[in-house]
PDB file of C-alpha atoms and ligand atoms in Angstrom:
ATOM      1  CA  UNK E   1     -16.120 -12.917  18.733  1.00 35.00           C
ATOM      2  CA  UNK E   2     -12.101 -12.755  18.040  1.00 47.00           C
ATOM      3  CA  UNK E   3     -11.411 -11.834  21.768  1.00 50.00           C
ATOM      4  CA  UNK E   4     -13.083 -14.537  24.105  1.00 52.00           C
ATOM      5  CA  UNK E   5     -12.787 -17.317  25.634  1.00 48.00           C
ATOM      6  CA  UNK E   6     -15.018 -19.824  25.423  1.00 49.00           C
ATOM      7  CA  UNK E   7     -15.233 -22.600  28.914  1.00 45.00           C
ATOM      8  CA  UNK E   8     -15.161 -26.052  27.655  1.00 45.00           C
ATOM      9  CA  UNK E   9     -17.080 -26.514  31.414  1.00 44.00           C
ATOM     10  CA  UNK E  10     -18.844 -23.037  31.578  1.00 48.00           C
ATOM     11  CA  UNK E  11     -20.928 -23.000  28.081  1.00 54.00           C
ATOM     12  CA  UNK E  12     -21.037 -19.428  26.989  1.00 65.00           C
ATOM     13  CA  UNK E  13     -19.083 -16.285  26.476  1.00 74.00           C
ATOM     14  CA  UNK E  14     -16.613 -13.954  28.844  1.00 80.00           C
ATOM     15  CA  UNK E  15     -15.461 -10.815  27.346  1.00 84.00           C
ATOM     16  CA  UNK E  16     -12.191 -10.227  27.429  1.00 89.00           C
ATOM     17  CA  UNK E  17     -10.076  -6.656  26.992  1.00 93.00           C
ATOM     18  CA  UNK E  18      -7.103  -7.482  25.714  1.00 95.00           C
ATOM     19  CA  UNK E  19      -5.816  -4.011  26.949  1.00 95.00           C
ATOM     20  CA  UNK E  20      -6.536  -4.976  30.441  1.00 93.00           C
ATOM     21  CA  UNK E  21      -4.236  -7.222  32.588  1.00 90.00           C
ATOM     22  CA  UNK E  22      -5.823  -7.094  35.961  1.00 91.00           C
ATOM     23  CA  UNK E  23      -9.462  -8.603  33.543  1.00 92.00           C
ATOM     24  CA  UNK E  24      -7.383 -11.356  31.628  1.00 94.00           C
ATOM     25  CA  UNK E  25      -6.077 -12.401  34.837  1.00 94.00           C
ATOM     26  CA  UNK E  26      -9.940 -12.496  36.142  1.00 93.00           C
ATOM     27  CA  UNK E  27     -11.098 -13.838  33.380  1.00 92.00           C
ATOM     28  CA  UNK E  28      -8.500 -16.640  33.093  1.00 92.00           C
ATOM     29  CA  UNK E  29      -9.603 -17.827  37.226  1.00 91.00           C
ATOM     30  CA  UNK E  30     -12.927 -17.831  35.498  1.00 89.00           C
ATOM     31  CA  UNK E  31     -12.768 -19.725  32.343  1.00 88.00           C
ATOM     32  CA  UNK E  32      -9.091 -21.812  33.000  1.00 90.00           C
ATOM     33  CA  UNK E  33      -8.860 -22.166  29.699  1.00 91.00           C
ATOM     34  CA  UNK E  34      -6.661 -24.848  27.754  1.00 93.00           C
ATOM     35  CA  UNK E  35      -6.381 -23.149  24.822  1.00 94.00           C
ATOM     36  CA  UNK E  36      -6.486 -19.503  24.231  1.00 94.00           C
ATOM     37  CA  UNK E  37      -6.419 -18.403  20.469  1.00 95.00           C
ATOM     38  CA  UNK E  38      -6.295 -14.310  20.136  1.00 96.00           C
ATOM     39  CA  UNK E  39      -8.058 -13.649  16.407  1.00 94.00           C
ATOM     40  CA  UNK E  40      -8.691 -10.084  18.576  1.00 94.00           C
ATOM     41  CA  UNK E  41      -6.480  -6.754  17.899  1.00 96.00           C
ATOM     42  CA  UNK E  42      -6.255  -3.269  16.533  1.00 97.00           C
ATOM     43  CA  UNK E  43      -5.654  -3.507  13.235  1.00 95.00           C
ATOM     44  CA  UNK E  44      -6.493  -0.256  11.610  1.00 96.00           C
ATOM     45  CA  UNK E  45      -2.992   0.347  10.168  1.00 96.00           C
ATOM     46  CA  UNK E  46      -2.815   4.137  10.133  1.00 96.00           C
ATOM     47  CA  UNK E  47      -5.359   4.140  13.262  1.00 97.00           C
ATOM     48  CA  UNK E  48      -1.719   2.854  14.685  1.00 97.00           C
ATOM     49  CA  UNK E  49       0.289   5.557  13.824  1.00 97.00           C
ATOM     50  CA  UNK E  50      -1.267   7.707  15.958  1.00 97.00           C
ATOM     51  CA  UNK E  51      -2.445   5.536  18.696  1.00 97.00           C
ATOM     52  CA  UNK E  52       0.859   3.643  18.961  1.00 97.00           C
ATOM     53  CA  UNK E  53       0.144   3.220  22.343  1.00 97.00           C
ATOM     54  CA  UNK E  54      -2.688   1.516  22.945  1.00 97.00           C
ATOM     55  CA  UNK E  55      -1.698  -0.399  19.907  1.00 98.00           C
ATOM     56  CA  UNK E  56       1.035  -2.101  21.076  1.00 98.00           C
ATOM     57  CA  UNK E  57      -0.523  -2.633  24.729  1.00 97.00           C
ATOM     58  CA  UNK E  58      -3.692  -5.095  23.365  1.00 97.00           C
ATOM     59  CA  UNK E  59      -1.769  -6.423  20.038  1.00 98.00           C
ATOM     60  CA  UNK E  60       1.279  -7.079  21.957  1.00 98.00           C
ATOM     61  CA  UNK E  61       1.157  -6.764  25.744  1.00 97.00           C
ATOM     62  CA  UNK E  62      -2.492  -8.467  26.456  1.00 97.00           C
ATOM     63  CA  UNK E  63      -0.831 -11.472  24.198  1.00 97.00           C
ATOM     64  CA  UNK E  64       1.952 -11.241  27.035  1.00 97.00           C
ATOM     65  CA  UNK E  65      -0.676 -11.275  29.383  1.00 97.00           C
ATOM     66  CA  UNK E  66      -2.264 -14.392  28.216  1.00 97.00           C
ATOM     67  CA  UNK E  67       0.792 -16.244  27.884  1.00 97.00           C
ATOM     68  CA  UNK E  68       2.825 -15.172  31.105  1.00 97.00           C
ATOM     69  CA  UNK E  69      -0.603 -17.069  32.281  1.00 96.00           C
ATOM     70  CA  UNK E  70      -0.767 -19.667  30.460  1.00 96.00           C
ATOM     71  CA  UNK E  71       2.633 -21.020  31.171  1.00 96.00           C
ATOM     72  CA  UNK E  72       1.352 -21.315  34.840  1.00 94.00           C
ATOM     73  CA  UNK E  73      -2.005 -23.766  33.969  1.00 93.00           C
ATOM     74  CA  UNK E  74       0.254 -25.604  30.699  1.00 95.00           C
ATOM     75  CA  UNK E  75      -2.445 -23.867  28.726  1.00 96.00           C
ATOM     76  CA  UNK E  76      -1.783 -23.115  25.367  1.00 97.00           C
ATOM     77  CA  UNK E  77      -1.449 -19.607  23.506  1.00 97.00           C
ATOM     78  CA  UNK E  78      -2.893 -19.143  19.190  1.00 98.00           C
ATOM     79  CA  UNK E  79      -1.459 -16.004  18.092  1.00 98.00           C
ATOM     80  CA  UNK E  80      -2.637 -14.585  15.000  1.00 98.00           C
ATOM     81  CA  UNK E  81      -0.322 -12.701  12.931  1.00 98.00           C
ATOM     82  CA  UNK E  82       0.358 -11.271   9.282  1.00 98.00           C
ATOM     83  CA  UNK E  83       2.280 -11.828   6.204  1.00 98.00           C
ATOM     84  CA  UNK E  84       2.756  -7.393   7.353  1.00 97.00           C
ATOM     85  CA  UNK E  85       5.542  -8.439   9.211  1.00 98.00           C
ATOM     86  CA  UNK E  86       7.319  -8.582   6.390  1.00 98.00           C
ATOM     87  CA  UNK E  87       8.384  -5.192   3.600  1.00 97.00           C
ATOM     88  CA  UNK E  88       7.740  -7.393   0.473  1.00 95.00           C
ATOM     89  CA  UNK E  89      11.057  -7.020  -0.432  1.00 95.00           C
ATOM     90  CA  UNK E  90      11.708 -10.579  -0.917  1.00 96.00           C
ATOM     91  CA  UNK E  91      10.157 -13.010  -3.813  1.00 96.00           C
ATOM     92  CA  UNK E  92       8.396 -15.052  -1.023  1.00 97.00           C
ATOM     93  CA  UNK E  93       8.296 -16.246   2.123  1.00 98.00           C
ATOM     94  CA  UNK E  94       9.625 -18.540   4.668  1.00 98.00           C
ATOM     95  CA  UNK E  95       8.654 -19.150   8.420  1.00 98.00           C
ATOM     96  CA  UNK E  96      12.519 -18.551   9.047  1.00 97.00           C
ATOM     97  CA  UNK E  97      12.958 -15.615   7.072  1.00 98.00           C
ATOM     98  CA  UNK E  98      13.998 -12.165   9.483  1.00 98.00           C
ATOM     99  CA  UNK E  99      11.188 -10.297   9.836  1.00 98.00           C
ATOM    100  CA  UNK E 100      11.336  -6.157   8.345  1.00 98.00           C
ATOM    101  CA  UNK E 101       8.300  -4.573   9.371  1.00 98.00           C
ATOM    102  CA  UNK E 102       6.899  -1.101   7.598  1.00 97.00           C
ATOM    103  CA  UNK E 103       3.967   0.699   9.933  1.00 97.00           C
ATOM    104  CA  UNK E 104       3.615   0.604  13.494  1.00 98.00           C
ATOM    105  CA  UNK E 105       1.021  -2.306  13.416  1.00 98.00           C
ATOM    106  CA  UNK E 106       3.369  -4.742  11.535  1.00 98.00           C
ATOM    107  CA  UNK E 107       6.236  -4.116  14.665  1.00 98.00           C
ATOM    108  CA  UNK E 108       3.740  -4.778  16.899  1.00 98.00           C
ATOM    109  CA  UNK E 109       1.903  -8.174  15.803  1.00 98.00           C
ATOM    110  CA  UNK E 110       5.830  -8.622  15.416  1.00 98.00           C
ATOM    111  CA  UNK E 111       6.766  -7.461  19.014  1.00 98.00           C
ATOM    112  CA  UNK E 112       3.453  -9.011  19.883  1.00 98.00           C
ATOM    113  CA  UNK E 113       5.310 -12.879  17.937  1.00 98.00           C
ATOM    114  CA  UNK E 114       8.387 -12.427  20.663  1.00 98.00           C
ATOM    115  CA  UNK E 115       6.531 -12.140  23.411  1.00 98.00           C
ATOM    116  CA  UNK E 116       4.355 -14.907  22.603  1.00 98.00           C
ATOM    117  CA  UNK E 117       8.063 -17.026  22.114  1.00 98.00           C
ATOM    118  CA  UNK E 118       9.686 -15.543  25.218  1.00 98.00           C
ATOM    119  CA  UNK E 119       6.306 -16.313  27.419  1.00 97.00           C
ATOM    120  CA  UNK E 120       5.741 -19.160  26.185  1.00 97.00           C
ATOM    121  CA  UNK E 121       8.802 -21.237  24.359  1.00 96.00           C
ATOM    122  CA  UNK E 122       6.984 -24.659  24.120  1.00 95.00           C
ATOM    123  CA  UNK E 123       3.213 -23.716  24.410  1.00 96.00           C
ATOM    124  CA  UNK E 124       2.513 -21.509  21.637  1.00 97.00           C
ATOM    125  CA  UNK E 125       1.455 -21.470  18.226  1.00 98.00           C
ATOM    126  CA  UNK E 126       1.537 -18.398  15.742  1.00 98.00           C
ATOM    127  CA  UNK E 127      -0.762 -18.270  12.786  1.00 98.00           C
ATOM    128  CA  UNK E 128       0.331 -15.833   9.946  1.00 98.00           C
ATOM    129  CA  UNK E 129      -2.249 -15.247   7.123  1.00 98.00           C
ATOM    130  CA  UNK E 130      -3.197 -12.181   4.810  1.00 98.00           C
ATOM    131  CA  UNK E 131      -6.187 -11.198   3.388  1.00 98.00           C
ATOM    132  CA  UNK E 132      -8.951 -12.325   5.353  1.00 98.00           C
ATOM    133  CA  UNK E 133     -12.217 -13.139   3.939  1.00 98.00           C
ATOM    134  CA  UNK E 134     -15.054 -14.931   5.406  1.00 97.00           C
ATOM    135  CA  UNK E 135     -19.008 -15.437   6.136  1.00 96.00           C
ATOM    136  CA  UNK E 136     -18.283 -11.970   9.004  1.00 92.00           C
ATOM    137  CA  UNK E 137     -21.465 -11.170  10.809  1.00 91.00           C
ATOM    138  CA  UNK E 138     -20.171  -7.640  10.955  1.00 92.00           C
ATOM    139  CA  UNK E 139     -19.705  -7.223   6.656  1.00 95.00           C
ATOM    140  CA  UNK E 140     -16.260  -5.883   7.456  1.00 92.00           C
ATOM    141  CA  UNK E 141     -13.726  -8.496   5.608  1.00 96.00           C
ATOM    142  CA  UNK E 142     -13.069  -6.706   1.906  1.00 97.00           C
ATOM    143  CA  UNK E 143     -15.031  -8.989  -0.965  1.00 97.00           C
ATOM    144  CA  UNK E 144     -18.173  -7.947   1.629  1.00 97.00           C
ATOM    145  CA  UNK E 145     -17.615  -4.680   2.108  1.00 96.00           C
ATOM    146  CA  UNK E 146     -16.813  -4.253  -2.100  1.00 97.00           C
ATOM    147  CA  UNK E 147     -19.808  -6.164  -3.203  1.00 97.00           C
ATOM    148  CA  UNK E 148     -21.567  -3.637  -0.132  1.00 96.00           C
ATOM    149  CA  UNK E 149     -20.521  -0.326  -2.117  1.00 96.00           C
ATOM    150  CA  UNK E 150     -20.681  -1.733  -5.359  1.00 96.00           C
ATOM    151  CA  UNK E 151     -24.379  -2.974  -5.053  1.00 95.00           C
ATOM    152  CA  UNK E 152     -25.313   0.418  -2.908  1.00 95.00           C
ATOM    153  CA  UNK E 153     -23.976   2.458  -6.609  1.00 95.00           C
ATOM    154  CA  UNK E 154     -20.276   3.589  -4.983  1.00 95.00           C
ATOM    155  CA  UNK E 155     -17.070   4.051  -7.229  1.00 94.00           C
ATOM    156  CA  UNK E 156     -14.897   2.376  -5.400  1.00 95.00           C
ATOM    157  CA  UNK E 157     -10.988   3.068  -5.681  1.00 93.00           C
ATOM    158  CA  UNK E 158      -9.415  -0.094  -4.875  1.00 94.00           C
ATOM    159  CA  UNK E 159      -5.037  -0.461  -5.411  1.00 93.00           C
ATOM    160  CA  UNK E 160      -3.694  -1.566  -8.367  1.00 92.00           C
ATOM    161  CA  UNK E 161      -0.200  -2.236  -6.875  1.00 94.00           C
ATOM    162  CA  UNK E 162      -1.019  -4.358  -3.568  1.00 95.00           C
ATOM    163  CA  UNK E 163      -0.896  -8.075  -3.589  1.00 97.00           C
ATOM    164  CA  UNK E 164      -1.956 -10.666  -1.474  1.00 97.00           C
ATOM    165  CA  UNK E 165      -2.975 -14.232  -0.619  1.00 98.00           C
ATOM    166  CA  UNK E 166      -6.752 -14.139   0.109  1.00 98.00           C
ATOM    167  CA  UNK E 167      -7.368 -16.387   3.011  1.00 98.00           C
ATOM    168  CA  UNK E 168     -10.772 -17.569   3.498  1.00 98.00           C
ATOM    169  CA  UNK E 169     -11.370 -17.655   7.457  1.00 97.00           C
ATOM    170  CA  UNK E 170     -13.248 -20.883   7.481  1.00 97.00           C
ATOM    171  CA  UNK E 171      -9.762 -22.572   6.634  1.00 98.00           C
ATOM    172  CA  UNK E 172      -8.226 -20.838   9.069  1.00 98.00           C
ATOM    173  CA  UNK E 173      -9.990 -22.227  11.830  1.00 97.00           C
ATOM    174  CA  UNK E 174     -10.013 -25.670   9.985  1.00 97.00           C
ATOM    175  CA  UNK E 175      -5.683 -25.499   9.908  1.00 98.00           C
ATOM    176  CA  UNK E 176      -6.135 -23.766  13.360  1.00 97.00           C
ATOM    177  CA  UNK E 177      -7.880 -26.970  14.809  1.00 96.00           C
ATOM    178  CA  UNK E 178      -5.984 -28.778  13.041  1.00 97.00           C
ATOM    179  CA  UNK E 179      -2.031 -27.969  14.577  1.00 98.00           C
ATOM    180  CA  UNK E 180      -3.823 -27.592  18.063  1.00 96.00           C
ATOM    181  CA  UNK E 181      -5.135 -31.598  17.768  1.00 95.00           C
ATOM    182  CA  UNK E 182      -2.014 -32.415  16.279  1.00 96.00           C
ATOM    183  CA  UNK E 183      -0.425 -30.862  19.071  1.00 95.00           C
ATOM    184  CA  UNK E 184       2.123 -28.398  17.013  1.00 97.00           C
ATOM    185  CA  UNK E 185       3.343 -25.634  17.996  1.00 97.00           C
ATOM    186  CA  UNK E 186       5.428 -22.695  17.050  1.00 98.00           C
ATOM    187  CA  UNK E 187       4.872 -20.765  13.837  1.00 98.00           C
ATOM    188  CA  UNK E 188       3.267 -21.078  10.340  1.00 98.00           C
ATOM    189  CA  UNK E 189       2.106 -19.325   7.484  1.00 98.00           C
ATOM    190  CA  UNK E 190      -1.664 -20.223   6.698  1.00 98.00           C
ATOM    191  CA  UNK E 191      -2.849 -18.195   3.394  1.00 98.00           C
ATOM    192  CA  UNK E 192      -5.281 -19.418   0.307  1.00 98.00           C
ATOM    193  CA  UNK E 193      -2.923 -21.191  -2.369  1.00 98.00           C
ATOM    194  CA  UNK E 194      -3.625 -17.721  -4.349  1.00 98.00           C
ATOM    195  CA  UNK E 195      -1.771 -14.632  -5.197  1.00 98.00           C
ATOM    196  CA  UNK E 196      -3.494 -12.195  -6.939  1.00 97.00           C
ATOM    197  CA  UNK E 197      -3.704  -8.149  -7.196  1.00 96.00           C
ATOM    198  CA  UNK E 198      -6.920  -6.236  -5.486  1.00 96.00           C
ATOM    199  CA  UNK E 199      -7.128  -5.102  -8.926  1.00 95.00           C
ATOM    200  CA  UNK E 200      -7.287  -9.033 -10.054  1.00 96.00           C
ATOM    201  CA  UNK E 201     -10.119  -9.485  -6.948  1.00 97.00           C
ATOM    202  CA  UNK E 202     -11.801  -6.519  -7.431  1.00 97.00           C
ATOM    203  CA  UNK E 203     -12.538  -8.363 -11.015  1.00 96.00           C
ATOM    204  CA  UNK E 204     -13.137 -11.936  -9.554  1.00 97.00           C
ATOM    205  CA  UNK E 205     -15.433 -11.019  -6.783  1.00 97.00           C
ATOM    206  CA  UNK E 206     -17.784  -8.693 -10.002  1.00 97.00           C
ATOM    207  CA  UNK E 207     -18.024 -11.168 -12.256  1.00 96.00           C
ATOM    208  CA  UNK E 208     -18.539 -13.907 -10.200  1.00 97.00           C
ATOM    209  CA  UNK E 209     -21.425 -11.260  -8.626  1.00 97.00           C
ATOM    210  CA  UNK E 210     -22.369 -10.282 -12.004  1.00 96.00           C
ATOM    211  CA  UNK E 211     -21.412  -6.364 -10.294  1.00 95.00           C
ATOM    212  CA  UNK E 212     -20.381  -4.203 -12.626  1.00 92.00           C
ATOM    213  CA  UNK E 213     -16.795  -3.702 -12.465  1.00 91.00           C
ATOM    214  CA  UNK E 214     -16.537   0.319 -13.666  1.00 89.00           C
ATOM    215  CA  UNK E 215     -17.729   0.888 -11.185  1.00 91.00           C
ATOM    216  CA  UNK E 216     -14.130  -0.069  -9.742  1.00 93.00           C
ATOM    217  CA  UNK E 217     -11.710   2.796  -9.861  1.00 93.00           C
ATOM    218  CA  UNK E 218      -8.427   1.315 -10.065  1.00 93.00           C
ATOM    219  CA  UNK E 219      -4.858   3.715  -8.203  1.00 94.00           C
ATOM    220  CA  UNK E 220      -2.127   3.346  -7.069  1.00 93.00           C
ATOM    221  CA  UNK E 221      -0.950   3.284  -3.067  1.00 92.00           C
ATOM    222  CA  UNK E 222       0.649   6.122  -3.348  1.00 90.00           C
ATOM    223  CA  UNK E 223      -2.248   8.018  -4.150  1.00 90.00           C
ATOM    224  CA  UNK E 224      -3.977   6.706  -1.421  1.00 86.00           C
ATOM    225  CA  UNK E 225      -1.934   9.040   1.364  1.00 88.00           C
ATOM    226  CA  UNK E 226      -2.741   6.836   3.960  1.00 90.00           C
ATOM    227  CA  UNK E 227      -0.046   8.064   7.116  1.00 94.00           C
ATOM    228  CA  UNK E 228       1.091   3.774   7.257  1.00 95.00           C
ATOM    229  CA  UNK E 229       3.517   2.943   4.826  1.00 94.00           C
ATOM    230  CA  UNK E 230       2.142  -0.848   3.280  1.00 93.00           C
ATOM    231  CA  UNK E 231       4.442  -3.342   1.906  1.00 95.00           C
ATOM    232  CA  UNK E 232       3.106  -3.983  -1.343  1.00 95.00           C
ATOM    233  CA  UNK E 233       3.383  -7.353  -2.535  1.00 96.00           C
ATOM    234  CA  UNK E 234       3.483 -10.129   0.180  1.00 97.00           C
ATOM    235  CA  UNK E 235       3.693 -14.226  -0.553  1.00 98.00           C
ATOM    236  CA  UNK E 236       4.099 -16.464   2.149  1.00 98.00           C
ATOM    237  CA  UNK E 237       5.643 -20.485   1.991  1.00 98.00           C
ATOM    238  CA  UNK E 238       3.371 -22.324   2.964  1.00 98.00           C
ATOM    239  CA  UNK E 239       4.566 -25.358   2.917  1.00 98.00           C
ATOM    240  CA  UNK E 240       5.589 -26.113   6.371  1.00 98.00           C
ATOM    241  CA  UNK E 241       2.383 -25.989   6.650  1.00 98.00           C
ATOM    242  CA  UNK E 242       1.018 -28.646   3.774  1.00 98.00           C
ATOM    243  CA  UNK E 243       4.174 -30.723   5.567  1.00 98.00           C
ATOM    244  CA  UNK E 244       2.789 -31.574   8.200  1.00 98.00           C
ATOM    245  CA  UNK E 245      -0.168 -32.777   6.948  1.00 98.00           C
ATOM    246  CA  UNK E 246      -2.784 -29.676   7.341  1.00 98.00           C
ATOM    247  CA  UNK E 247      -5.845 -29.235   5.806  1.00 97.00           C
ATOM    248  CA  UNK E 248      -5.737 -26.992   2.186  1.00 97.00           C
ATOM    249  CA  UNK E 249      -7.223 -23.932   2.139  1.00 98.00           C
ATOM    250  CA  UNK E 250      -9.910 -22.735  -0.217  1.00 98.00           C
ATOM    251  CA  UNK E 251      -8.421 -20.810  -3.845  1.00 98.00           C
ATOM    252  CA  UNK E 252      -9.823 -17.421  -4.272  1.00 98.00           C
ATOM    253  CA  UNK E 253     -13.151 -19.088  -7.103  1.00 98.00           C
ATOM    254  CA  UNK E 254     -14.123 -21.650  -4.203  1.00 98.00           C
ATOM    255  CA  UNK E 255     -14.321 -19.041  -1.709  1.00 98.00           C
ATOM    256  CA  UNK E 256     -15.899 -16.696  -3.391  1.00 98.00           C
ATOM    257  CA  UNK E 257     -18.790 -19.727  -4.346  1.00 98.00           C
ATOM    258  CA  UNK E 258     -18.502 -20.382  -0.639  1.00 97.00           C
ATOM    259  CA  UNK E 259     -19.948 -16.335   0.093  1.00 97.00           C
ATOM    260  CA  UNK E 260     -21.821 -15.969  -2.296  1.00 96.00           C
ATOM    261  CA  UNK E 261     -24.866 -16.648  -0.536  1.00 96.00           C
ATOM    262  CA  UNK E 262     -23.660 -14.070   2.149  1.00 96.00           C
ATOM    263  CA  UNK E 263     -21.424 -11.669   0.086  1.00 96.00           C
ATOM    264  CA  UNK E 264     -25.331 -10.821  -1.829  1.00 95.00           C
ATOM    265  CA  UNK E 265     -27.475 -10.934   1.100  1.00 90.00           C
ATOM    266  CA  UNK E 266     -28.492  -7.327   1.839  1.00 75.00           C
ATOM    267  CA  UNK E 267     -25.928  -5.052   4.246  1.00 67.00           C
ATOM    268  CA  UNK E 268     -28.046  -4.296   7.404  1.00 57.00           C
ATOM    269  CA  UNK E 269     -28.947  -0.544   7.248  1.00 52.00           C
TER     270      UNK E 269
HETATM  271  N1  LIG A 301      -7.543  -9.172   7.798  1.00 51.20           N
HETATM  272  C1  LIG A 301      -7.345  -9.705   7.351  1.00 51.20           C
HETATM  273  O1  LIG A 301      -6.449  -9.474   6.400  1.00 51.20           O
HETATM  274  C2  LIG A 301      -5.524  -9.680   8.132  1.00 51.20           C
HETATM  275  C3  LIG A 301      -4.439 -10.594   7.617  1.00 51.20           C
HETATM  276  C4  LIG A 301      -3.298 -10.976   8.521  1.00 51.20           C
HETATM  277  C5  LIG A 301      -3.690 -11.166   9.792  1.00 51.20           C
HETATM  278  N2  LIG A 301      -4.615 -10.566  10.070  1.00 51.20           N
HETATM  279  C6  LIG A 301      -4.833 -10.818  11.874  1.00 51.20           C
HETATM  280  O2  LIG A 301      -5.954 -11.398  11.973  1.00 51.20           O
HETATM  281  C7  LIG A 301      -6.687 -10.952  13.132  1.00 51.20           C
HETATM  282  C8  LIG A 301      -8.545 -10.955  13.148  1.00 51.20           C
HETATM  283  O3  LIG A 301      -8.245 -10.133  12.288  1.00 51.20           O
HETATM  284  P1  LIG A 301      -9.207  -9.426  11.186  1.00 51.20           P
HETATM  285  O4  LIG A 301      -9.421  -8.361  10.522  1.00 51.20           O
HETATM  286  O5  LIG A 301     -10.728 -10.503  11.601  1.00 51.20           O
HETATM  287  O6  LIG A 301      -9.770  -8.450  12.751  1.00 51.20           O
HETATM  288  P2  LIG A 301     -10.552  -6.976  12.979  1.00 51.20           P
HETATM  289  O7  LIG A 301     -12.183  -6.863  12.530  1.00 51.20           O
HETATM  290  O8  LIG A 301     -10.619  -5.805  13.472  1.00 51.20           O
HETATM  291  O9  LIG A 301     -11.559  -6.960  14.311  1.00 51.20           O
HETATM  292  C9  LIG A 301     -10.275  -7.552  15.210  1.00 51.20           C
HETATM  293  C10 LIG A 301     -11.515  -8.014  16.446  1.00 51.20           C
HETATM  294  O10 LIG A 301     -10.238  -7.317  17.835  1.00 51.20           O
HETATM  295  C11 LIG A 301     -11.340  -7.037  17.970  1.00 51.20           C
HETATM  296  N3  LIG A 301     -10.404  -6.211  20.007  1.00 51.20           N
HETATM  297  C12 LIG A 301     -10.209  -4.756  19.228  1.00 51.20           C
HETATM  298  N4  LIG A 301      -9.774  -4.053  20.342  1.00 51.20           N
HETATM  299  C13 LIG A 301      -9.519  -5.516  21.702  1.00 51.20           C
HETATM  300  C14 LIG A 301      -9.102  -4.991  23.072  1.00 51.20           C
HETATM  301  N5  LIG A 301      -8.684  -3.703  23.103  1.00 51.20           N
HETATM  302  N6  LIG A 301      -9.638  -6.905  23.390  1.00 51.20           N
HETATM  303  C15 LIG A 301     -10.034  -7.251  22.680  1.00 51.20           C
HETATM  304  N7  LIG A 301     -10.719  -7.287  21.608  1.00 51.20           N
HETATM  305  C16 LIG A 301     -10.512  -6.533  20.330  1.00 51.20           C
HETATM  306  C17 LIG A 301     -12.123  -5.834  18.087  1.00 51.20           C
HETATM  307  O11 LIG A 301     -13.552  -6.136  18.336  1.00 51.20           O
HETATM  308  P3  LIG A 301     -14.307  -5.367  17.989  1.00 51.20           P
HETATM  309  O12 LIG A 301     -15.026  -4.725  17.552  1.00 51.20           O
HETATM  310  O13 LIG A 301     -14.841  -4.775  19.586  1.00 51.20           O
HETATM  311  O14 LIG A 301     -13.464  -4.343  18.525  1.00 51.20           O
HETATM  312  C18 LIG A 301     -12.577  -6.857  16.582  1.00 51.20           C
HETATM  313  O15 LIG A 301     -13.423  -8.241  17.216  1.00 51.20           O
HETATM  314  C19 LIG A 301      -5.943 -10.369  13.966  1.00 51.20           C
HETATM  315  O16 LIG A 301      -5.135 -10.781  14.651  1.00 51.20           O
HETATM  316  C20 LIG A 301      -5.216  -9.795  12.881  1.00 51.20           C
HETATM  317  O17 LIG A 301      -3.510  -9.131  12.801  1.00 51.20           O
HETATM  318  C21 LIG A 301      -5.648 -10.232   9.697  1.00 51.20           C
END
């Protein structure tokens, strides 16, 4: 559950709807959190183009409300953001580089970041990440979904011209904890160390899990005719994270090995 508050004093879980400012206030009153980690988001990049208002409610207004409430209580807010705040025209991006969002989803994440910096200048942590994958029970990330589809005998189109840095979710969680415990604040880039194309990642998954690579068909992003424009090649510079002593994130070889038991278990029907 990515958008819940876990109150330390009251074990349990409270649902928090980022699109409902009043309910966010009620959850804060009840839970009195010291740390708020906002991983929940409106992430369907194409749907964001037609559901702009919903997208901004969830990705901007909700996090802004959390930040305003946190300011009153002295709490810290972590906002998970994306490499897509950039357009990919530069070789490698540092935290201080100018953003250049190409679609509504990316615009909303930029606006979410700005809302946090404005409402909670001393108490926010923004972690920009990329191509998340890990042992997700919902089996929604690329390596698991790709594996499920191949094992179901499907032909799977893979955009061969998109490049990124696969990031193992458990490592991102570990990094988040490290930064919070260290009292770090501000913006950090947090991705895995490898930079590769979606096609190469697909081939690595096939090799690692002994799947039939011929079932993957490589296509150019343009051929997919998706409503939202996508940056094709974004590499984040993670030197700032390394310099503060954060635990290293695992590369693809290690990540696929860690994911193997979950990836190869039968998908729920
Ligand atoms: N996945 C990536 O490769 C990637 C890359 C860069 C950054 N990020 C960022 O990382 C975070 C997590 O991404 P993800 O891939 O895990 O996204 P995801 O799989 O699409 O999950 C989004 C989560 O947000 C929840 N959510 C949606 N609307 C909500 C609302 N109104 N209130 C509370 N929660 C709501 C969803 O709950 P339901 O399932 O119940 O709808 C879901 O659990 C996001 O902030 C995203 O921008 C992801």
